[in-house]
Structures are given as structure tokens and as C-alpha cells.
DNA sequence: TGTGAATCATTCATATATTAACTAATTAGA
DNA sequence: TCTAATTAGTTAATATATGAATGATTCACA
């Protein structure tokens, strides 16, 4: 008798609802939404990404990404640059101001992450990821096994 | 060096993105959104809930719930009934049509859940829940320990 | 017993999610 | 080489999320 609250979607949603506020306080203090930070965070690892790549990394659907990039551009945190080789691609590049904000925030974001990690052992974290992967592994991949 | 994609929010978001499509196909076949189904699902266990109770159970924020209830009411799946004892409360009750839809869908929703559960052992599922609870336990509760 | 605090549902403004469709640019193949 | 199929980014329509504020009630309690 699976209870509603113990279903996989509800468990994951509830955890997200509990985890996000710690991050969101920091984002709001820097006038960013969760999603806007995700885009900057993706650009932290690689300063030169196309819109499609950012969508893949951040899990933000392309139609949403358009508005998010618009607002980041309006705040002068990123720039859009249409590719010359393949004119369908648009390269996203952080501005000076964007890089400065990222450098300001990254240590605090890492700190929040570390605080969560301290709640469990390294073995528990590994086990958690292993089971979650089994639970949510894409069906296509499963059929190959 | 915590990588972006391995952060708790991204891991949970990615899993949700992978799990939801299985459910969403069923919801769409019955002309429901994820959130609209959540409300009906809550009314499955208890056919008499106030708006605030539904918000707590479903994790749907009150401002969102207003519109969701509006649309369920327009589809004649639920009814709103203002309480006589405390006129601030609004009781939400499934209609005949709503109950019929719930009874039609519940077995299939349970089936999807069971399919996910078959991916892991009972021990793994328990361990998963235990670790996730440690990871996302509210701060207030943690301070009491 | 009156009055400020708390509660419930709601509205408002803005940002994002979802699905379908559309445009411009590129590629694949007959 | 020319057209059909693909791809990247975008627009459109509708639904939901988030945070602040409001209106109507009810509660706490001096």
C-alpha cells in the first residue's frame, strides 16, 4: 500500500523544498533566482558555452532559458555572441561583472554544500547516489543492460 | 572540489526530471497536470480537506493552489465549500466525477510506483530514505538533537 | 471586552515550466 | 544539386512557483 507521501516524486520534491532555502537566501542576497545562479554556475566551470550546452548542464528547458538569459543579459552579467561558423549557435560568455559575482558567491555556495555533506559519511553519500541512480536511471539505458 | 552536477539540488532535480515523465504520460492521457493530480491524490486518502491541509500534504504553495483548485473546479472534479464553524476555512471535496477519475487512475499510478520500487531492494529503499532524511532534515529539528 | 496578533484564503507581480509551433541555418541523401 | 530532414534558438499559450501584500475571520489575553 504505497502512501502518497512516500512516493518517489513526493520524497524528492520534499527534500528539494527543504534543501533549497539554504541556498536561496544567498541567491536573493545577490539578487539572483535559483535558475539564474545555475547558469552562472555552469559558466564557472567553462566560460564558453552555447545555449544548448547550458540547457543540458543546468537542466533548464530551452524555452525557459531564453528568458533567464535575457534577464542575466539585462543585468550585464552575461553576453550573447552568435557563432560565425554555425550561425545557429549562440555562445554565452560571462561579463566582467558576471565573473566578479561568481567569484564572490562560489565560496559561500561551496560552504553550504559542505554543510550538507557533513550530515552524512562519505560512504553514505556514495550509497545514496548509487541507489538514487538505480531508482531514476533512464529507461533506455536500463534496456541495454 | 564539489562539482556543480553533484550538488544536492542538481542531483535531486535530475532524478525528478527522469522520474516524472513516466507519471506525466498517464496524467496527460487523463487531461491533468502533475499538480492537479497531486490534489486529487491527497483527496484519495481523505475526502474532506481544507485548502491549507492540501497545501501541506501536496507541498503546493497556497498561491499556486488557488489556481489549481480553480481549474479542478472548472473541470467539475472538485467542489469548494466554505466552513460554517470557521468561515476562514474552505473545504475541498471531490465530485462524483472526481472520485470516478481517481478510481480509474489510482491502479495505474500504483503500478508506476511499483515499477520504480522493483529497481531496488527493500533494504536499499529503506537505506535511501534514511540517508535522504539525514541530508534534508529541517534545520530546526536538527538543533533539537 | 476590546484590541492587537495570528490565521486562512486570496490577489498581485514577476519568474519559470511545459508543450507546440516556428524561423533560420545546416546537413543528409536521392 | 536540390530537396527533405535536422538542429539551435526562439515565440506563444497556458500552468505553476515565489514573495509580498490584502481582506475577512478568529484568537489570545491584558
Short mmCIF file of C-alpha atoms (C1' of nucleotides) in Angstrom, two decimals:
data_model
loop_
_atom_site.label_atom_id
_atom_site.label_comp_id
_atom_site.label_asym_id
_atom_site.label_seq_id
_atom_site.Cartn_x
_atom_site.Cartn_y
_atom_site.Cartn_z
CA UNK A 1 0.00 0.00 0.00
CA UNK A 2 2.24 2.83 -1.19
CA UNK A 3 1.29 6.00 0.56
CA UNK A 4 1.24 9.21 -1.42
CA UNK A 5 3.81 10.94 0.73
CA UNK A 6 6.25 8.03 0.32
CA UNK A 7 6.14 8.04 -3.47
CA UNK A 8 9.36 8.84 -5.27
CA UNK A 9 8.20 12.18 -6.70
CA UNK A 10 6.93 13.42 -3.34
CA UNK A 11 10.04 12.32 -1.47
CA UNK A 12 12.30 14.07 -3.94
CA UNK A 13 10.13 17.19 -4.01
CA UNK A 14 10.01 17.42 -0.24
CA UNK A 15 13.77 17.11 0.02
CA UNK A 16 14.26 19.81 -2.57
CA UNK A 17 11.86 22.07 -0.70
CA UNK A 18 13.93 21.56 2.43
CA UNK A 19 17.32 21.98 0.83
CA UNK A 20 16.75 24.98 -1.40
CA UNK A 21 16.06 27.66 1.25
CA UNK A 22 19.67 27.46 2.48
CA UNK A 23 20.86 28.30 -0.99
CA UNK A 24 18.07 30.69 -1.83
CA UNK A 25 18.94 33.05 0.99
CA UNK A 26 22.34 33.53 -0.62
CA UNK A 27 20.91 33.90 -4.11
CA UNK A 28 18.42 36.52 -3.01
CA UNK A 29 21.09 38.46 -1.16
CA UNK A 30 22.77 38.75 -4.54
CA UNK A 31 19.62 39.49 -6.48
CA UNK A 32 19.56 36.17 -8.32
CA UNK A 33 16.94 33.46 -8.77
CA UNK A 34 17.82 29.78 -8.41
CA UNK A 35 17.86 29.35 -12.16
CA UNK A 36 19.90 32.46 -12.84
CA UNK A 37 22.55 31.17 -10.46
CA UNK A 38 22.52 27.78 -12.19
CA UNK A 39 23.50 29.43 -15.45
CA UNK A 40 26.33 31.39 -13.84
CA UNK A 41 27.46 28.25 -12.01
CA UNK A 42 27.65 26.37 -15.29
CA UNK A 43 29.78 29.17 -16.74
CA UNK A 44 32.12 28.86 -13.76
CA UNK A 45 33.48 25.56 -14.98
CA UNK A 46 33.69 26.58 -18.62
CA UNK A 47 33.44 30.21 -19.63
CA UNK A 48 32.34 29.48 -23.15
CA UNK A 49 29.13 27.55 -23.66
CA UNK A 50 26.32 27.56 -26.18
CA UNK A 51 22.73 27.96 -25.14
CA UNK A 52 22.06 24.27 -25.79
CA UNK A 53 25.00 23.21 -23.65
CA UNK A 54 23.82 25.37 -20.78
CA UNK A 55 20.38 23.85 -21.08
CA UNK A 56 21.85 20.35 -20.83
CA UNK A 57 24.08 21.14 -17.87
CA UNK A 58 21.57 23.15 -15.87
CA UNK A 59 18.51 21.04 -16.75
CA UNK A 60 16.73 24.25 -17.68
CA UNK A 61 14.35 23.75 -20.62
CA UNK A 62 15.29 25.83 -23.67
CA UNK A 63 12.15 27.98 -23.64
CA UNK A 64 12.82 28.92 -20.01
CA UNK A 65 16.46 29.54 -20.72
CA UNK A 66 15.64 32.27 -23.22
CA UNK A 67 14.05 34.47 -20.56
CA UNK A 68 16.68 33.61 -17.96
CA UNK A 69 19.45 34.64 -20.34
CA UNK A 70 17.51 37.79 -21.23
CA UNK A 71 17.42 38.83 -17.59
CA UNK A 72 21.07 37.94 -16.96
CA UNK A 73 21.99 39.95 -20.03
CA UNK A 74 19.90 42.89 -18.85
CA UNK A 75 21.78 42.80 -15.54
CA UNK A 76 25.01 42.84 -17.54
CA UNK A 77 26.16 39.50 -16.07
CA UNK A 78 26.47 37.62 -19.37
CA UNK A 79 26.74 38.37 -23.06
CA UNK A 80 25.34 36.60 -26.13
CA UNK A 81 27.52 36.09 -29.15
CA UNK A 82 26.26 34.44 -32.31
CA UNK A 83 28.70 31.95 -33.76
CA UNK A 84 30.29 32.73 -37.10
CA UNK A 85 31.00 29.12 -38.08
CA UNK A 86 27.48 27.85 -37.42
CA UNK A 87 25.15 30.78 -37.24
CA UNK A 88 22.53 28.73 -35.40
CA UNK A 89 24.65 28.61 -32.24
CA UNK A 90 24.74 31.37 -29.68
CA UNK A 91 27.71 31.50 -27.35
CA UNK A 92 27.12 32.64 -23.78
CA UNK A 93 30.00 34.37 -22.05
CA UNK A 94 30.10 35.92 -18.58
CA UNK A 95 30.91 39.60 -18.41
CA UNK A 96 33.50 41.08 -16.08
CA UNK A 97 30.68 41.85 -13.67
CA UNK A 98 29.38 38.31 -14.03
CA UNK A 99 32.75 36.78 -13.26
CA UNK A 100 33.16 39.03 -10.24
CA UNK A 101 29.79 37.94 -8.89
CA UNK A 102 30.64 34.28 -9.44
CA UNK A 103 33.93 34.65 -7.59
CA UNK A 104 32.15 36.42 -4.78
CA UNK A 105 29.48 33.75 -4.42
CA UNK A 106 31.28 30.48 -5.14
CA UNK A 107 32.96 30.14 -1.73
CA UNK A 108 29.64 30.63 0.05
CA UNK A 109 27.87 28.18 -2.24
CA UNK A 110 30.59 25.61 -1.59
CA UNK A 111 30.23 26.28 2.12
CA UNK A 112 26.53 25.48 2.02
CA UNK A 113 27.24 22.29 0.11
CA UNK A 114 29.87 21.27 2.64
CA UNK A 115 27.42 21.84 5.46
CA UNK A 116 25.02 19.39 3.87
CA UNK A 117 27.79 16.88 3.24
CA UNK A 118 28.75 16.95 6.89
CA UNK A 119 25.39 15.45 7.70
CA UNK A 120 26.38 12.07 6.26
CA UNK A 121 29.52 9.97 5.91
CA UNK A 122 31.32 9.62 2.61
CA UNK A 123 30.11 6.03 2.44
CA UNK A 124 26.52 7.09 3.00
CA UNK A 125 26.80 9.75 0.32
CA UNK A 126 28.17 7.21 -2.15
CA UNK A 127 25.49 4.70 -1.27
CA UNK A 128 22.82 7.35 -1.59
CA UNK A 129 23.98 8.27 -5.06
CA UNK A 130 24.21 4.65 -6.11
CA UNK A 131 20.64 3.85 -5.06
CA UNK A 132 19.23 7.07 -6.47
CA UNK A 133 20.89 6.29 -9.77
CA UNK A 134 19.23 2.89 -9.82
CA UNK A 135 15.90 4.45 -8.99
CA UNK A 136 15.99 7.16 -11.61
CA UNK A 137 18.16 5.66 -14.31
CA UNK A 138 16.66 6.44 -17.72
CA UNK A 139 14.62 3.60 -19.15
CA UNK A 140 16.55 3.48 -22.41
CA UNK A 141 19.80 2.91 -20.56
CA UNK A 142 18.17 0.19 -18.47
CA UNK A 143 17.02 -1.72 -21.52
CA UNK A 144 20.58 -2.00 -22.75
CA UNK A 145 21.74 -3.77 -19.61
CA UNK B 1 36.04 20.23 -5.03
CA UNK B 2 32.28 19.74 -5.27
CA UNK B 3 31.20 19.70 -8.87
CA UNK B 4 28.03 21.51 -9.83
CA UNK B 5 26.33 18.43 -11.21
CA UNK B 6 26.99 16.51 -7.99
CA UNK B 7 25.42 19.09 -5.71
CA UNK B 8 22.37 18.05 -3.77
CA UNK B 9 19.92 20.33 -5.63
CA UNK B 10 21.12 19.20 -9.04
CA UNK B 11 21.08 15.52 -8.11
CA UNK B 12 17.54 15.75 -6.82
CA UNK B 13 16.39 17.85 -9.78
CA UNK B 14 17.88 15.47 -12.29
CA UNK B 15 16.22 12.48 -10.64
CA UNK B 16 12.88 14.23 -10.64
CA UNK B 17 13.29 15.08 -14.31
CA UNK B 18 13.90 11.40 -15.02
CA UNK B 19 11.11 10.03 -12.86
CA UNK B 20 8.27 12.37 -13.75
CA UNK B 21 7.79 11.50 -17.44
CA UNK B 22 6.55 8.02 -16.53
CA UNK B 23 3.82 9.57 -14.45
CA UNK B 24 3.19 12.52 -16.72
CA UNK B 25 2.20 10.33 -19.65
CA UNK B 26 -0.63 8.98 -17.53
CA UNK B 27 -1.65 12.39 -16.24
CA UNK B 28 -1.77 13.87 -19.73
CA UNK B 29 -3.81 10.95 -21.00
CA UNK B 30 -6.37 11.99 -18.39
CA UNK B 31 -6.05 15.72 -19.07
CA UNK B 32 -4.38 16.51 -15.74
CA UNK B 33 -1.20 18.34 -14.81
CA UNK B 34 1.18 16.94 -12.20
CA UNK B 35 -0.11 19.35 -9.60
CA UNK B 36 -3.76 18.75 -10.37
CA UNK B 37 -3.21 15.04 -9.83
CA UNK B 38 -1.44 15.73 -6.54
CA UNK B 39 -4.56 17.42 -5.23
CA UNK B 40 -6.80 14.56 -6.29
CA UNK B 41 -4.33 12.06 -4.85
CA UNK B 42 -4.45 13.85 -1.50
CA UNK B 43 -8.24 13.65 -1.56
CA UNK B 44 -7.98 9.91 -2.16
CA UNK B 45 -6.81 9.25 1.36
CA UNK B 46 -9.21 11.69 2.99
CA UNK B 47 -12.16 13.06 1.09
CA UNK B 48 -12.54 16.10 3.26
CA UNK B 49 -9.63 18.52 3.48
CA UNK B 50 -9.21 22.26 3.80
CA UNK B 51 -7.16 24.23 1.34
CA UNK B 52 -4.38 24.62 3.91
CA UNK B 53 -4.25 20.89 4.57
CA UNK B 54 -3.99 20.16 0.87
CA UNK B 55 -1.18 22.66 0.58
CA UNK B 56 0.71 20.91 3.39
CA UNK B 57 0.19 17.43 2.01
CA UNK B 58 0.90 18.21 -1.63
CA UNK B 59 3.70 20.73 -0.98
CA UNK B 60 1.89 23.11 -3.31
CA UNK B 61 2.29 26.74 -2.22
CA UNK B 62 -1.03 28.41 -1.36
CA UNK B 63 -0.91 30.99 -4.16
CA UNK B 64 -0.44 28.20 -6.69
CA UNK B 65 -3.12 26.10 -5.09
CA UNK B 66 -5.76 28.74 -5.72
CA UNK B 67 -5.39 28.46 -9.47
CA UNK B 68 -5.06 24.68 -9.38
CA UNK B 69 -8.30 24.39 -7.43
CA UNK B 70 -9.95 26.86 -9.80
CA UNK B 71 -9.13 24.65 -12.77
CA UNK B 72 -10.15 21.43 -11.00
CA UNK B 73 -13.41 23.08 -10.07
CA UNK B 74 -13.96 24.24 -13.63
CA UNK B 75 -13.48 20.65 -14.78
CA UNK B 76 -16.08 19.63 -12.22
CA UNK B 77 -13.62 17.33 -10.41
CA UNK B 78 -13.80 19.03 -7.00
CA UNK B 79 -16.05 21.41 -5.11
CA UNK B 80 -15.29 24.22 -2.69
CA UNK B 81 -17.34 24.60 0.46
CA UNK B 82 -16.75 27.39 2.93
CA UNK B 83 -16.84 26.19 6.52
CA UNK B 84 -19.68 27.33 8.74
CA UNK B 85 -17.81 26.92 12.02
CA UNK B 86 -14.73 28.84 10.95
CA UNK B 87 -15.54 30.94 7.93
CA UNK B 88 -11.86 31.29 7.08
CA UNK B 89 -11.58 27.65 6.07
CA UNK B 90 -12.61 26.28 2.68
CA UNK B 91 -13.32 22.58 2.46
CA UNK B 92 -12.36 20.79 -0.72
CA UNK B 93 -14.43 17.79 -1.70
CA UNK B 94 -14.14 15.59 -4.80
CA UNK B 95 -17.21 15.42 -7.01
CA UNK B 96 -18.68 12.19 -8.29
CA UNK B 97 -16.74 12.74 -11.49
CA UNK B 98 -13.60 13.44 -9.48
CA UNK B 99 -13.95 10.23 -7.47
CA UNK B 100 -14.52 8.23 -10.65
CA UNK B 101 -11.36 9.66 -12.20
CA UNK B 102 -9.37 8.87 -9.06
CA UNK B 103 -10.57 5.29 -9.03
CA UNK B 104 -9.73 4.97 -12.68
CA UNK B 105 -6.20 6.30 -12.28
CA UNK B 106 -5.06 5.00 -8.89
CA UNK B 107 -4.25 1.45 -10.03
CA UNK B 108 -2.11 2.76 -12.86
CA UNK B 109 -0.34 5.24 -10.61
CA UNK B 110 0.38 2.44 -8.15
CA UNK B 111 1.67 0.35 -10.99
CA UNK B 112 4.17 3.02 -11.99
CA UNK B 113 5.29 3.30 -8.38
CA UNK B 114 5.73 -0.46 -8.13
CA UNK B 115 7.82 -0.46 -11.28
CA UNK B 116 10.21 2.02 -9.70
CA UNK B 117 10.31 0.04 -6.48
CA UNK B 118 11.31 -3.08 -8.35
CA UNK B 119 14.54 -1.38 -9.30
CA UNK B 120 15.88 -1.63 -5.73
CA UNK B 121 15.61 -4.00 -2.80
CA UNK B 122 13.51 -3.18 0.24
CA UNK B 123 16.71 -2.70 2.21
CA UNK B 124 18.07 -0.28 -0.36
CA UNK B 125 14.83 1.68 -0.37
CA UNK B 126 14.91 1.95 3.41
CA UNK B 127 18.55 2.96 3.40
CA UNK B 128 17.89 5.51 0.70
CA UNK B 129 15.12 7.10 2.71
CA UNK B 130 17.21 7.11 5.86
CA UNK B 131 20.12 8.93 4.24
CA UNK B 132 17.91 11.36 2.35
CA UNK B 133 16.21 12.22 5.60
CA UNK B 134 19.56 12.98 7.20
CA UNK B 135 20.53 15.08 4.22
CA UNK B 136 17.40 17.16 4.06
CA UNK B 137 16.17 17.15 7.64
CA UNK B 138 14.94 20.63 8.60
CA UNK B 139 17.48 22.67 10.49
CA UNK B 140 15.15 23.37 13.38
CA UNK B 141 14.66 19.66 14.02
CA UNK B 142 18.40 19.11 13.85
CA UNK B 143 19.11 21.69 16.50
CA UNK B 144 16.95 19.80 18.98
CA UNK B 145 19.05 16.66 18.70
"C1'" DT C 1 -14.39 43.10 26.43
"C1'" DG C 2 -11.98 45.27 23.41
"C1'" DT C 3 -7.78 45.12 20.65
"C1'" DG C 4 -3.60 43.58 18.63
"C1'" DA C 5 -1.73 39.16 16.95
"C1'" DA C 6 -2.46 35.21 14.28
"C1'" DT C 7 -4.79 32.51 10.61
"C1'" DC C 8 -6.82 31.25 6.02
"C1'" DA C 9 -7.69 32.05 1.54
"C1'" DT C 10 -6.78 35.02 -1.86
"C1'" DT C 11 -4.64 38.60 -5.13
"C1'" DC C 12 -0.68 40.74 -7.33
"C1'" DA C 13 3.79 41.00 -9.81
"C1'" DT C 14 7.41 38.64 -11.57
"C1'" DA C 15 9.93 34.40 -12.94
"C1'" DT C 16 9.91 29.76 -14.59
"C1'" DA C 17 7.90 25.09 -16.61
"C1'" DT C 18 5.57 22.71 -20.27
"C1'" DT C 19 4.16 21.69 -24.87
"C1'" DA C 20 3.60 23.00 -29.51
"C1'" DA C 21 4.93 25.58 -33.26
"C1'" DC C 22 8.01 28.49 -35.95
"C1'" DT C 23 12.27 30.55 -38.21
"C1'" DA C 24 16.76 30.46 -39.86
"C1'" DA C 25 20.61 27.72 -40.77
"C1'" DT C 26 22.74 23.37 -41.72
"C1'" DT C 27 23.10 18.62 -43.14
"C1'" DA C 28 21.93 14.25 -45.44
"C1'" DG C 29 20.74 11.81 -49.50
"C1'" DA C 30 18.47 10.76 -53.79
"C1'" DT D 1 22.39 19.87 -56.79
"C1'" DC D 2 18.22 20.12 -54.94
"C1'" DT D 3 15.03 18.97 -51.57
"C1'" DA D 4 13.71 16.62 -47.16
"C1'" DA D 5 15.07 16.05 -42.67
"C1'" DT D 6 17.66 18.10 -38.58
"C1'" DT D 7 19.22 21.38 -35.47
"C1'" DA D 8 19.55 25.80 -32.46
"C1'" DG D 9 17.28 29.27 -30.76
"C1'" DT D 10 13.14 31.42 -30.19
"C1'" DT D 11 7.98 32.67 -29.67
"C1'" DA D 12 3.32 31.62 -28.00
"C1'" DA D 13 -0.20 29.87 -24.76
"C1'" DT D 14 -1.17 28.03 -20.56
"C1'" DA D 15 0.04 26.47 -15.83
"C1'" DT D 16 2.80 26.85 -11.74
"C1'" DA D 17 6.44 28.96 -8.27
"C1'" DT D 18 7.90 32.67 -5.35
"C1'" DG D 19 7.49 36.52 -2.24
"C1'" DA D 20 4.79 40.33 -0.72
"C1'" DA D 21 0.51 42.11 0.50
"C1'" DT D 22 -4.64 42.16 1.43
"C1'" DG D 23 -9.32 41.16 3.49
"C1'" DA D 24 -12.02 38.64 6.33
"C1'" DT D 25 -12.04 35.97 10.49
"C1'" DT D 26 -10.79 34.23 14.71
"C1'" DC D 27 -7.85 34.03 18.78
"C1'" DA D 28 -5.11 35.48 22.79
"C1'" DC D 29 -5.23 37.96 26.71
"C1'" DA D 30 -4.48 42.22 29.20
#
